[in-house]
Amino acid sequence: MIVFLSMNNANTCSGCGNSSKDPAQVTNNAPRDPLSEVLLRHSAAHIMAAAMLRLFPDAKIDIGPATETGFYYDFDLEHKLTPEDLVRLEAEMKVIINENQPFERLEVSREEAYRIFRERGQDYKLSRLADIPEGETVTIYRNGEFVDLCRGPHVRYSKQVKAVKLLSIAGAYYRGSEKNKQLQRIYGTAFESKEALEAYLNQMEEAKKRDHRKLGKELKLFHIDDAVGQGLILWAPKGAILRTELQKFILEELEKQGYVQVMTPHIGKLGLFRTSGHFPYYKDAQFMPIIDKEAFELLRNENVSCAELSNRLDKGEIDGFLLKPMNCPMHISLYQSEPHSYRDLPVRMAEFGTVYRWEQSGELNGMTRVRGFTQDDAHIFCTEDQLAKEIQGCLHIVNVIFDTLHMQDYRVRVSLRDPNSDKYVGRDELWKKAEAALREAAVKLGRPFSEAPGEAAFYGPKIDFIIKDAIGREWQLGTVQVDYNLPERFNLTYIGSDNAEHRPIMVHRAPFGSLERFTAVLIEHFAGNFPTWLSPEQVRLLPINDSLNDYADTLLKQLKTKGVRASVDGQSDKLGAKIRRAELEKVPYMLVVGQKEQESGEVSVRARANKALEGNTTLESFLEKLIVEIKERR
RNA sequence: GCCGGGAUAGCUCAGCUGGUAGAGCAACGCAUUCGUAAUGCGUGGGUCGUGGGUUCGAGUCCCAUUCCCGGCUCCA
């Protein structure tokens, strides 16, 4: 998975030295107007590292690239950085900026570079230097007393960094591997002007207001309770309505495409998952197996230790049950429950299947990363020849979903084999065919997509749909994956026209991905202002005073008869208060009923958020339009 | 899991260097019956995440632990 703020991208100080530009040119080309934000931020990173070395001379510096929205620098130092240190560092950075240090680019020999960083005790830089391929030019950048191994380019003078702010401290493993030492990383951001920085910070504040965790609580959509467990979602009544509507929506689409619905249990015997390979291979990411009572009694009588128990479970000497980490083995069992002719294929088996995975505690996040979630899952069993068309069908559904929900800001990634690896199962020609089919389907989708060689699963290539959350983190939603592995492991077959057994290909696909994560993204996408068809409450009747409550109730009945989700605000409040309440709860339509309306048999329509008074109309004509709006999912 | 920060009423938050807990909103009660984003008054509500410790005394200091937040790592 490509992670936001990836530290492995090429734009780091460490990857320096391959610039083909001559120094003079770079210096002359240092942009003036507008100043590239990347340049600015990368320079700010150097300034921060310089400030760090002034305050903590023993600090060892690693790398400090610009990111999409700012920059960071990784340090190794004894002192544990605190938020107060950020204030001091920021102050020192301002001193450096005001010194108006020129940024100087120097081409040096490899030996010279080694000498410079060895003298300064910068071991990490020596290691990074060793990464630079022989024959490439080594460049360093100097500003004031600070020297960094760096490809550049940079601003010309430190004063060009006009607005800078340090944001947070984080741990980051050296070279991105948890086997290495954890360094201290400081994140910050820089802009051309104080105004631009302010604007960015305000924008971040605004973005936080649509955080699904905040809105989920405010709008009573879901709840996570310590007493239930980390990463386990309780869908509150309003959230459940939202989810039910999403499920109805997708069921309709699946119906159109010839899917059949199935339902399978939440647990299954360990043996099933041994066959599929999920156990014990992915044991670390699963809940512990459940041992049946008789087996447990026997083990207890034998005084078996935990280690021994674990060992025997792994080896398959003890059976038990597993909370399913995936639905596929269950669907495969259904497929296998009867013989299949090529005439039956493709079999498209769908289920809103709830799966459980043991995510690391530090990775849990609201509804986006959880330990139990429901996939809008389906498995397609098809022949080689049918594969391309089936993949296109899958992408079509994804397209319908994103269109209907007005979500166009997503990224498509086609994950392919790493040509230099042999970890993959499945015949070479099949892979080529599947990769071509995925690519072709992606092209037909008509959206820009990227290809990611080496990102494919060992069992087949895939397409993923990736979207950003309110604060810029990327999450994978839908996925379409070709699988050559499971049909093999389960020995799946169908009888071909030649009356011989053949191996079907499997496609795993989940256009939403998980309902939890998708709902989180939806909440943030709409900032809680769901389209009417998804709104937990679609219409609220606002009687002007208590004497109109009964009349409002008769209107409510009419709305409910038509299947509209509505309520009456019968509290003894002024109209303004009722409107405010409905606005805060983001109800799409408010119908004000007063004396006038009762006499004329009309309602006064007020639409959410735009405060538009749509004028008075009869309930019937309002309903007529509303029903169409809901039916068409607008 | 790792690094850093946090946890005070249902929600949002205040409570300085230790002296025995407070506001707004919500809830409840009473009054008010009101025309397009907050009517007024009153009442109840907290073993300050949990468990230890220091102290005459702990929301405040120390240790442990659980959970949350931001990163890192991971994500079949």
XYZ file of C-alpha atoms (C1' of nucleotides) in Angstrom:
710
model
C 0.000 0.000 0.000
C 1.241 3.408 -0.853
C 1.248 5.442 2.280
C 0.716 9.156 2.514
C 3.964 10.899 3.339
C 5.914 7.901 2.241
C 9.500 8.221 3.297
C 10.659 5.952 0.578
C 10.057 8.278 -2.271
C 12.901 9.594 -4.309
C 12.616 13.137 -3.132
C 14.931 12.826 -0.181
C 18.216 14.274 0.791
C 19.654 10.808 0.702
C 18.947 10.225 -2.912
C 21.165 13.070 -3.922
C 23.876 13.282 -6.442
C 22.153 12.399 -9.674
C 21.496 15.921 -10.793
C 22.734 16.505 -14.269
C 22.425 20.252 -14.023
C 25.544 22.263 -13.500
C 25.758 24.284 -10.289
C 25.546 27.666 -11.905
C 22.435 26.704 -13.734
C 20.768 25.444 -10.613
C 21.616 28.594 -8.745
C 20.355 30.776 -11.527
C 17.259 28.752 -11.865
C 16.286 28.962 -8.245
C 12.690 29.945 -8.875
C 11.588 33.413 -7.925
C 7.932 33.750 -8.504
C 6.127 31.694 -7.638
C 8.534 29.944 -5.370
C 8.099 26.215 -5.670
C 6.605 24.878 -2.473
C 8.743 21.776 -2.722
C 11.890 23.887 -2.823
C 10.701 26.037 0.006
C 9.825 23.106 2.204
C 12.917 21.129 1.477
C 14.912 24.228 2.380
C 12.851 24.623 5.543
C 13.852 21.064 6.437
C 17.508 22.026 6.145
C 16.906 25.100 8.265
C 15.206 22.940 10.876
C 18.125 20.508 10.912
C 20.504 23.449 11.290
C 18.450 24.734 14.223
C 18.450 21.255 15.730
C 22.240 21.071 15.607
C 22.497 24.471 17.263
C 20.264 23.401 20.129
C 21.372 19.765 20.266
C 24.890 19.490 18.844
C 24.922 15.718 19.447
C 21.956 15.161 17.129
C 22.567 12.827 14.222
C 20.645 13.810 11.143
C 19.201 11.317 8.674
C 16.960 12.606 5.920
C 14.566 15.499 5.496
C 12.433 15.642 2.390
C 9.508 17.814 1.422
C 6.123 16.105 1.519
C 2.846 16.882 -0.162
C 1.907 19.455 2.446
C 5.117 20.190 4.313
C 8.363 18.581 5.281
C 10.013 16.453 7.945
C 13.466 15.608 9.139
C 14.576 12.501 11.015
C 16.991 12.784 13.913
C 18.742 10.421 16.222
C 19.410 12.032 19.575
C 19.473 11.057 23.223
C 17.143 13.810 24.353
C 13.485 12.937 23.902
C 11.901 15.775 21.998
C 8.923 17.484 23.595
C 6.394 19.960 22.230
C 8.330 22.698 24.055
C 11.379 21.792 22.002
C 9.351 22.502 18.880
C 8.761 26.034 20.113
C 12.489 26.506 20.735
C 13.394 24.970 17.396
C 10.939 27.152 15.580
C 12.391 30.235 17.256
C 15.913 29.186 16.257
C 14.713 28.590 12.704
C 13.494 32.158 12.589
C 16.927 33.315 13.705
C 18.512 31.340 10.884
C 16.010 32.689 8.400
C 16.788 36.229 9.497
C 20.500 35.579 9.110
C 19.542 35.275 5.471
C 22.015 32.490 4.858
C 22.742 31.749 1.223
C 22.162 28.152 0.148
C 25.268 26.982 -1.624
C 25.508 23.976 -3.881
C 28.855 22.189 -3.963
C 29.951 19.279 -6.085
C 32.422 17.233 -4.148
C 34.312 14.046 -4.624
C 33.053 11.003 -2.845
C 36.135 11.044 -0.603
C 35.610 14.671 0.219
C 31.985 13.988 1.158
C 33.027 11.113 3.412
C 35.561 13.350 5.088
C 33.023 16.124 5.674
C 30.402 13.933 7.287
C 32.882 11.800 9.209
C 34.375 14.950 10.715
C 30.939 16.014 11.774
C 30.113 12.607 13.184
C 27.119 12.268 10.882
C 27.084 8.491 10.524
C 23.675 8.303 8.917
C 24.895 10.577 6.155
C 27.847 8.262 5.550
C 25.441 5.409 5.144
C 23.244 7.421 2.787
C 26.321 8.448 0.857
C 27.139 4.804 0.299
C 23.754 4.450 -1.445
C 24.725 6.816 -4.206
C 25.748 4.744 -7.205
C 29.389 4.897 -8.249
C 29.988 7.404 -10.967
C 27.216 9.737 -9.947
C 28.036 13.262 -8.952
C 27.914 13.844 -5.224
C 26.493 17.196 -4.210
C 26.205 18.840 -0.844
C 24.337 21.933 0.179
C 25.615 24.446 2.659
C 23.704 27.165 4.492
C 25.581 28.912 7.265
C 27.407 26.340 9.365
C 25.056 23.569 8.242
C 26.043 21.070 5.574
C 23.813 18.370 4.155
C 24.260 15.643 1.622
C 21.601 16.637 -0.835
C 20.610 16.644 -4.441
C 18.768 19.941 -4.100
C 17.721 22.292 -5.444
C 17.048 24.875 -2.792
C 16.009 28.459 -2.340
C 18.822 30.957 -2.774
C 18.554 32.582 0.648
C 17.017 31.414 3.880
C 14.889 34.570 4.037
C 12.852 33.239 1.152
C 11.254 30.880 3.645
C 8.794 33.409 4.942
C 6.403 31.338 7.008
C 7.250 28.132 8.781
C 5.551 26.065 11.454
C 6.570 22.894 13.226
C 3.609 20.619 13.692
C 4.392 17.360 15.420
C 6.908 14.867 16.698
C 6.731 11.240 15.650
C 8.767 8.102 15.747
C 9.991 6.737 12.447
C 12.025 3.627 11.870
C 15.366 4.157 10.189
C 15.004 3.310 6.515
C 11.401 2.394 7.150
C 12.062 -0.964 8.712
C 10.809 -1.835 12.158
C 13.934 -3.946 12.613
C 15.952 -0.740 12.690
C 16.300 1.870 15.362
C 13.460 4.301 15.703
C 14.438 7.893 15.010
C 12.637 11.038 16.073
C 10.863 12.751 13.246
C 9.635 16.326 13.277
C 6.921 17.336 10.863
C 6.443 20.910 9.800
C 5.242 23.004 6.946
C 6.373 26.146 5.181
C 4.807 28.675 2.872
C 5.718 31.700 0.844
C 3.765 34.005 3.092
C 2.251 34.135 6.547
C -1.146 34.467 4.910
C -0.685 31.226 2.971
C 0.397 29.435 6.138
C -2.614 30.781 8.019
C -4.877 29.710 5.192
C -3.411 26.217 5.282
C -3.799 25.915 9.048
C -7.397 27.128 8.825
C -8.080 24.674 6.074
C -6.756 21.874 8.283
C -9.027 23.042 11.098
C -11.981 23.009 8.723
C -11.044 19.561 7.493
C -11.016 18.251 11.043
C -14.630 19.313 11.393
C -15.631 16.709 8.846
C -13.632 13.945 10.479
C -15.931 10.912 10.517
C -15.076 10.204 14.149
C -16.354 13.627 15.178
C -19.403 13.602 12.903
C -20.130 9.978 13.715
C -20.534 10.976 17.326
C -22.389 14.210 16.686
C -24.832 12.647 14.241
C -25.113 9.448 16.305
C -24.092 7.184 13.451
C -21.794 4.772 15.244
C -20.124 4.105 18.530
C -16.989 2.335 19.631
C -17.070 1.132 23.198
C -14.155 0.024 25.253
C -16.411 -2.490 26.932
C -17.056 -4.135 23.567
C -13.527 -3.951 22.236
C -11.095 -1.903 20.235
C -11.813 -1.606 16.563
C -15.296 -3.102 16.840
C -18.020 -0.902 15.431
C -21.479 -0.521 16.911
C -23.756 0.907 14.257
C -26.245 3.214 15.970
C -29.803 3.379 14.596
C -29.004 6.282 12.273
C -25.823 4.685 11.010
C -27.678 1.435 10.498
C -30.161 3.226 8.223
C -27.296 4.628 6.203
C -25.709 1.198 5.902
C -28.978 -0.477 5.001
C -29.511 2.035 2.191
C -26.020 1.393 0.876
C -26.650 -2.335 0.965
C -29.968 -1.970 -0.848
C -28.232 0.124 -3.458
C -25.529 -2.427 -4.094
C -27.948 -5.347 -4.017
C -29.868 -3.754 -6.866
C -26.714 -3.407 -8.918
C -25.646 -6.969 -8.217
C -29.058 -8.217 -9.222
C -28.697 -6.475 -12.569
C -25.391 -8.226 -13.132
C -26.538 -11.714 -12.321
C -25.028 -12.191 -8.889
C -26.529 -14.582 -6.380
C -26.605 -13.744 -2.682
C -25.367 -16.183 -0.081
C -24.931 -16.041 3.680
C -22.197 -17.782 5.606
C -21.188 -18.012 9.277
C -18.665 -15.856 11.090
C -16.517 -18.801 12.132
C -15.327 -21.915 10.406
C -13.103 -24.882 11.176
C -9.398 -24.272 11.235
C -8.888 -26.964 8.633
C -10.758 -24.881 6.096
C -8.359 -22.008 6.622
C -5.406 -24.377 6.556
C -6.491 -25.453 3.116
C -6.928 -21.864 2.019
C -3.540 -21.022 3.485
C -4.851 -18.262 5.738
C -3.864 -20.279 8.789
C -1.204 -20.354 10.054
C 0.428 -18.251 7.344
C -1.387 -15.044 8.351
C -1.749 -16.065 11.979
C -0.374 -12.767 13.299
C -3.212 -10.876 11.686
C -5.964 -13.102 13.048
C -7.803 -13.520 16.295
C -6.681 -16.612 18.192
C -8.436 -19.793 17.143
C -11.338 -21.054 19.226
C -10.767 -24.565 20.559
C -13.758 -26.800 21.050
C -14.662 -27.986 24.519
C -13.621 -31.627 24.185
C -10.230 -30.764 22.752
C -9.735 -28.217 25.494
C -10.541 -30.781 28.219
C -8.027 -33.229 26.786
C -5.314 -30.599 26.622
C -6.035 -29.511 30.160
C -5.711 -33.050 31.417
C -2.385 -33.295 29.629
C -1.221 -30.013 31.196
C -0.287 -28.665 27.802
C 1.535 -25.330 27.857
C 0.542 -22.331 25.767
C 3.619 -22.709 23.615
C 2.814 -26.341 22.998
C -0.804 -25.504 22.246
C 0.233 -22.891 19.723
C 2.678 -25.317 18.189
C 0.085 -28.070 17.830
C -2.441 -25.657 16.367
C 0.080 -24.572 13.770
C 0.935 -28.137 12.882
C -2.688 -29.075 12.591
C -2.617 -31.595 15.409
C -5.455 -29.821 17.132
C -8.523 -28.588 15.387
C -10.690 -25.679 16.330
C -12.505 -22.761 14.803
C -11.357 -19.467 13.402
C -13.165 -16.153 13.232
C -13.053 -15.802 9.492
C -10.450 -13.359 8.189
C -11.948 -13.701 4.711
C -15.136 -14.961 3.137
C -13.625 -16.806 0.218
C -13.176 -20.238 1.801
C -16.863 -20.269 2.704
C -17.893 -19.298 -0.804
C -15.561 -21.880 -2.234
C -17.213 -24.512 -0.044
C -20.544 -23.554 -1.538
C -19.100 -23.759 -5.026
C -17.752 -27.195 -4.256
C -21.025 -28.429 -2.829
C -22.172 -29.373 -6.311
C -20.527 -30.162 -9.637
C -20.277 -27.380 -12.184
C -20.546 -27.428 -15.937
C -18.931 -24.784 -18.084
C -22.507 -23.836 -18.888
C -22.974 -22.679 -15.239
C -20.089 -20.298 -15.361
C -19.522 -17.651 -14.394
C -20.843 -18.214 -10.895
C -21.067 -14.876 -9.102
C -21.524 -15.360 -5.380
C -22.086 -12.283 -3.235
C -22.398 -11.694 0.476
C -22.164 -8.869 2.951
C -19.641 -10.897 4.848
C -18.222 -9.823 8.164
C -14.582 -10.673 8.682
C -12.229 -10.269 11.627
C -8.587 -9.355 11.556
C -6.138 -8.667 14.332
C -4.900 -5.234 13.375
C -2.095 -3.820 15.495
C -3.507 -1.567 18.192
C -1.595 1.468 16.948
C -3.159 1.089 13.532
C -6.780 1.222 14.572
C -8.561 4.329 13.426
C -12.234 5.148 13.835
C -14.181 3.302 11.173
C -11.355 3.304 8.644
C -9.169 0.672 10.278
C -11.024 -1.797 12.461
C -10.841 -5.388 13.677
C -14.246 -6.514 12.491
C -15.748 -5.283 9.262
C -18.279 -6.192 6.652
C -17.161 -6.485 3.070
C -19.549 -6.117 0.170
C -17.796 -9.215 -0.982
C -18.305 -11.486 -3.959
C -16.391 -14.214 -5.677
C -16.638 -14.924 -9.328
C -15.756 -18.378 -10.585
C -15.155 -18.219 -14.308
C -13.197 -19.580 -17.229
C -10.091 -17.990 -18.617
C -12.066 -16.646 -21.548
C -14.644 -15.021 -19.332
C -12.151 -13.232 -17.116
C -11.818 -9.978 -19.046
C -15.549 -9.452 -19.291
C -16.073 -10.223 -15.624
C -13.434 -7.722 -14.587
C -15.132 -5.099 -16.689
C -18.405 -5.906 -14.991
C -16.757 -5.370 -11.609
C -15.371 -2.027 -12.643
C -18.740 -1.032 -13.982
C -20.246 -1.460 -10.527
C -17.475 0.602 -9.007
C -18.200 3.274 -11.544
C -21.922 3.280 -10.802
C -21.193 3.616 -7.091
C -18.774 6.497 -7.388
C -21.033 8.262 -9.886
C -24.108 7.915 -7.753
C -22.295 9.225 -4.704
C -20.603 12.038 -6.610
C -17.197 10.851 -5.553
C -14.798 11.626 -8.333
C -11.703 12.314 -6.312
C -10.318 8.804 -6.197
C -7.203 7.151 -7.481
C -7.028 3.910 -9.447
C -4.055 1.612 -9.067
C -3.353 -1.483 -11.115
C -1.030 -3.759 -9.158
C 1.145 -5.983 -11.275
C 3.822 -8.612 -10.795
C 7.353 -7.771 -9.912
C 9.138 -9.046 -13.023
C 12.187 -9.971 -10.944
C 10.449 -12.123 -8.373
C 9.333 -15.718 -8.433
C 7.007 -15.611 -5.430
C 3.932 -15.773 -7.635
C 1.629 -18.720 -8.237
C -0.137 -19.333 -11.525
C 1.174 -19.835 -15.026
C 3.049 -17.066 -16.718
C 0.671 -16.809 -19.642
C -2.318 -16.578 -17.299
C -0.707 -13.684 -15.465
C -0.007 -11.890 -18.685
C -3.577 -12.358 -19.759
C -5.007 -11.239 -16.436
C -2.751 -8.211 -16.254
C -3.793 -7.248 -19.750
C -7.446 -7.703 -18.834
C -7.088 -5.516 -15.756
C -5.247 -2.852 -17.679
C -7.843 -2.886 -20.419
C -10.680 -2.635 -17.923
C -8.929 0.276 -16.234
C -8.609 2.032 -19.573
C -12.289 1.491 -20.270
C -13.097 2.998 -16.910
C -11.869 6.241 -18.414
C -10.072 7.487 -15.350
C -6.369 8.105 -14.946
C -4.729 5.142 -13.270
C -1.263 4.187 -12.186
C 0.459 0.867 -12.571
C 2.303 -0.505 -9.586
C 4.711 -3.265 -10.534
C 5.470 -5.537 -7.606
C 2.308 -4.549 -5.717
C 0.306 -7.565 -6.832
C -0.576 -10.250 -4.310
C 1.323 -13.504 -4.724
C -1.842 -15.121 -6.035
C -2.803 -12.620 -8.710
C -2.885 -9.032 -10.010
C -5.478 -6.533 -8.810
C -7.051 -3.128 -9.190
C -7.607 -0.937 -6.158
C -9.525 2.266 -5.628
C -7.935 4.698 -3.234
C -9.413 7.800 -1.684
C -8.198 10.446 0.753
C -9.788 11.184 4.094
C -10.478 14.611 5.591
C -6.916 15.110 6.753
C -5.254 13.801 3.625
C -4.552 10.181 4.510
C -5.175 7.682 1.760
C -7.356 4.626 2.249
C -7.975 1.733 -0.052
C -11.634 1.183 -0.732
C -12.779 -1.110 -3.490
C -10.681 -3.874 -4.916
C -10.842 -6.359 -7.777
C -8.361 -9.217 -7.480
C -7.645 -12.135 -9.743
C -6.771 -15.334 -7.897
C -4.969 -18.383 -9.301
C -4.074 -19.746 -5.911
C -7.284 -20.732 -4.157
C -8.792 -22.691 -7.079
C -5.593 -24.712 -6.976
C -5.503 -25.217 -3.222
C -9.135 -26.280 -3.095
C -8.873 -28.233 -6.294
C -11.827 -26.416 -7.840
C -13.121 -27.762 -11.119
C -15.760 -27.475 -13.733
C -16.567 -29.823 -16.586
C -15.732 -28.305 -19.942
C -17.363 -28.887 -23.290
C -14.696 -31.539 -23.858
C -16.117 -33.452 -20.897
C -12.838 -33.039 -19.031
C -12.193 -31.280 -15.735
C -10.857 -27.762 -15.861
C -9.708 -25.270 -13.278
C -11.824 -22.117 -12.913
C -10.269 -18.744 -12.146
C -11.486 -16.818 -9.150
C -12.035 -13.098 -8.878
C -12.399 -11.472 -5.466
C -14.133 -8.158 -5.642
C -15.546 -5.655 -3.180
C -16.492 -2.310 -4.691
C -16.984 -0.566 -1.335
C -14.192 -2.550 0.228
C -15.678 -2.537 3.678
C -18.919 -0.887 4.682
C -17.196 0.579 7.715
C -14.384 2.246 5.823
C -16.663 3.286 2.984
C -19.122 4.847 5.387
C -16.280 6.746 7.055
C -15.227 8.131 3.704
C -18.848 8.962 2.852
C -19.347 10.848 6.102
C -16.274 12.937 5.365
C -17.100 13.359 1.697
C -20.537 14.788 2.460
C -19.468 16.360 5.765
C -22.537 14.627 7.180
C -24.875 16.270 4.637
C -25.948 13.025 3.037
C -28.086 13.032 -0.066
C -31.724 12.532 0.766
C -31.833 8.828 -0.081
C -29.052 8.161 2.431
C -30.136 10.563 5.153
C -31.193 8.797 8.340
C -33.949 11.381 8.637
C -35.220 12.829 5.398
C -37.918 15.251 6.442
C -38.679 17.046 9.666
C -41.991 18.722 10.332
C -41.765 21.906 12.342
C -45.072 23.042 13.837
C -45.034 26.718 14.772
C -46.670 26.049 18.117
C -48.015 23.204 20.212
C -51.553 23.573 18.916
C -50.294 22.483 15.484
C -48.637 19.280 16.722
C -51.662 17.146 15.966
C -51.918 18.521 12.464
C -48.201 17.882 11.944
C -48.786 14.304 13.094
C -51.360 13.752 10.379
C -48.840 14.983 7.795
C -46.207 12.720 9.337
C -48.456 9.720 8.788
C -48.763 10.570 5.116
C -45.018 10.825 4.761
C -44.443 7.542 6.542
C -47.047 5.799 4.422
C -44.896 6.674 1.431
C -41.834 5.251 3.141
C -40.256 8.597 3.922
C -38.168 8.780 7.068
C -39.609 11.739 8.938
C -40.405 13.099 12.371
C -42.209 15.977 14.073
C -40.354 18.391 16.316
C -43.095 18.806 18.895
C -41.026 20.536 21.563
C -42.280 23.815 23.032
C -39.612 25.840 21.305
C -39.676 28.772 18.963
C -39.425 28.021 15.268
C -35.857 29.346 15.132
C -34.738 26.786 17.690
C -36.407 23.948 15.814
C -34.738 25.001 12.591
C -31.392 25.204 14.296
C -31.848 21.727 15.712
C -32.763 20.276 12.322
C -29.830 22.073 10.684
C -27.383 20.700 13.221
C -28.771 17.231 12.670
C -28.444 17.827 8.920
C -31.979 16.865 7.962
C -32.355 17.595 4.216
C -35.890 18.999 4.319
C -37.772 21.003 6.906
C -41.482 21.519 6.516
C -42.778 24.438 8.516
C -46.446 24.160 9.392
C -48.251 27.131 10.876
C -51.744 28.457 10.954
C -51.493 29.640 7.359
C -50.359 26.267 6.118
C -53.036 24.419 8.008
C -55.701 26.630 6.453
C -54.343 26.384 2.924
C -53.443 22.693 3.286
C -49.849 23.396 2.357
C -46.382 23.162 3.865
C -43.548 25.691 3.813
C -40.463 23.925 2.495
C -36.985 24.811 3.754
C -34.028 22.940 2.345
C -30.982 22.110 4.469
C -27.856 24.201 4.471
C -28.649 26.479 1.534
C -31.383 27.966 3.714
C -33.460 28.191 0.605
C -37.115 28.636 1.176
C -38.639 26.692 -1.600
C -41.968 28.312 -1.005
C -45.276 26.859 -0.054
C -46.614 23.806 -1.734
C -49.055 21.038 -1.026
C -47.684 18.021 0.792
C -48.659 15.901 -2.199
C -46.578 17.823 -4.703
C -43.642 17.992 -2.255
C -43.907 14.252 -1.733
C -44.078 13.578 -5.431
C -40.777 15.362 -6.041
C -39.199 13.901 -2.908
C -40.046 10.326 -3.857
C -38.428 10.777 -7.252
C -35.356 12.308 -5.670
C -35.037 9.367 -3.296
C -35.750 6.754 -5.930
C -33.180 8.194 -8.301
C -30.679 8.488 -5.469
C -29.923 12.083 -6.191
C 3.765 -3.558 18.186
C 7.160 1.171 18.392
C 7.881 6.859 19.365
C 5.394 11.275 21.230
C 0.971 13.548 23.356
C -3.643 12.991 25.933
C -7.959 11.099 29.276
C -12.046 16.085 34.336
C -20.392 15.808 33.894
C -23.882 12.787 28.018
C -20.823 16.574 24.629
C -16.970 20.656 24.247
C -13.643 22.311 27.652
C -11.459 25.423 32.274
C -9.005 24.074 36.830
C -1.203 28.288 37.729
C 3.606 26.107 40.979
C -0.621 19.869 45.678
C -5.552 22.361 50.057
C -10.851 18.541 48.817
C -14.188 20.239 41.328
C -16.389 24.529 37.578
C -18.602 26.791 32.732
C -21.416 26.408 28.161
C -24.434 23.040 25.588
C -27.449 18.627 26.401
C -30.996 16.204 30.074
C -35.045 16.992 33.539
C -38.928 20.500 35.825
C -41.792 25.055 35.552
C -43.236 29.210 32.868
C -43.603 30.810 27.680
C -46.987 29.275 22.316
C -43.463 32.153 19.491
C -43.075 32.391 11.375
C -37.308 30.385 9.024
C -30.148 28.850 12.926
C -30.471 29.229 20.107
C -37.186 32.086 25.132
C -36.438 32.573 30.395
C -35.880 30.624 35.301
C -34.741 26.459 38.154
C -32.951 21.206 39.228
C -30.178 16.906 38.971
C -25.562 14.980 37.223
C -18.469 13.725 38.283
C -15.166 7.664 43.334
C -11.289 13.689 37.783
C -9.790 6.399 32.705
C -8.108 2.298 36.180
C -4.627 0.327 40.029
C -0.647 1.325 43.202
C 2.767 4.951 45.546
C 4.690 9.858 47.752
C 2.223 13.363 51.180
C -1.131 15.717 56.983
C -3.627 16.286 52.188
C -3.397 14.225 45.052
C -7.645 16.107 39.396
C -2.673 18.281 40.154
C 3.639 14.766 41.737
C 5.785 9.426 40.716
C 5.114 4.242 38.755
C 2.183 0.716 36.239
C -1.977 -0.232 33.189
C -6.250 0.548 29.688
C -8.093 3.401 25.948
C -7.866 7.715 22.585
C -5.015 11.165 19.191
C -0.615 12.142 15.664
C 3.216 9.544 13.296
C 6.176 4.827 12.157
C 5.607 -0.287 10.923
C 1.822 -3.550 9.004
C -2.725 -4.412 6.072
C -3.886 -11.862 2.750
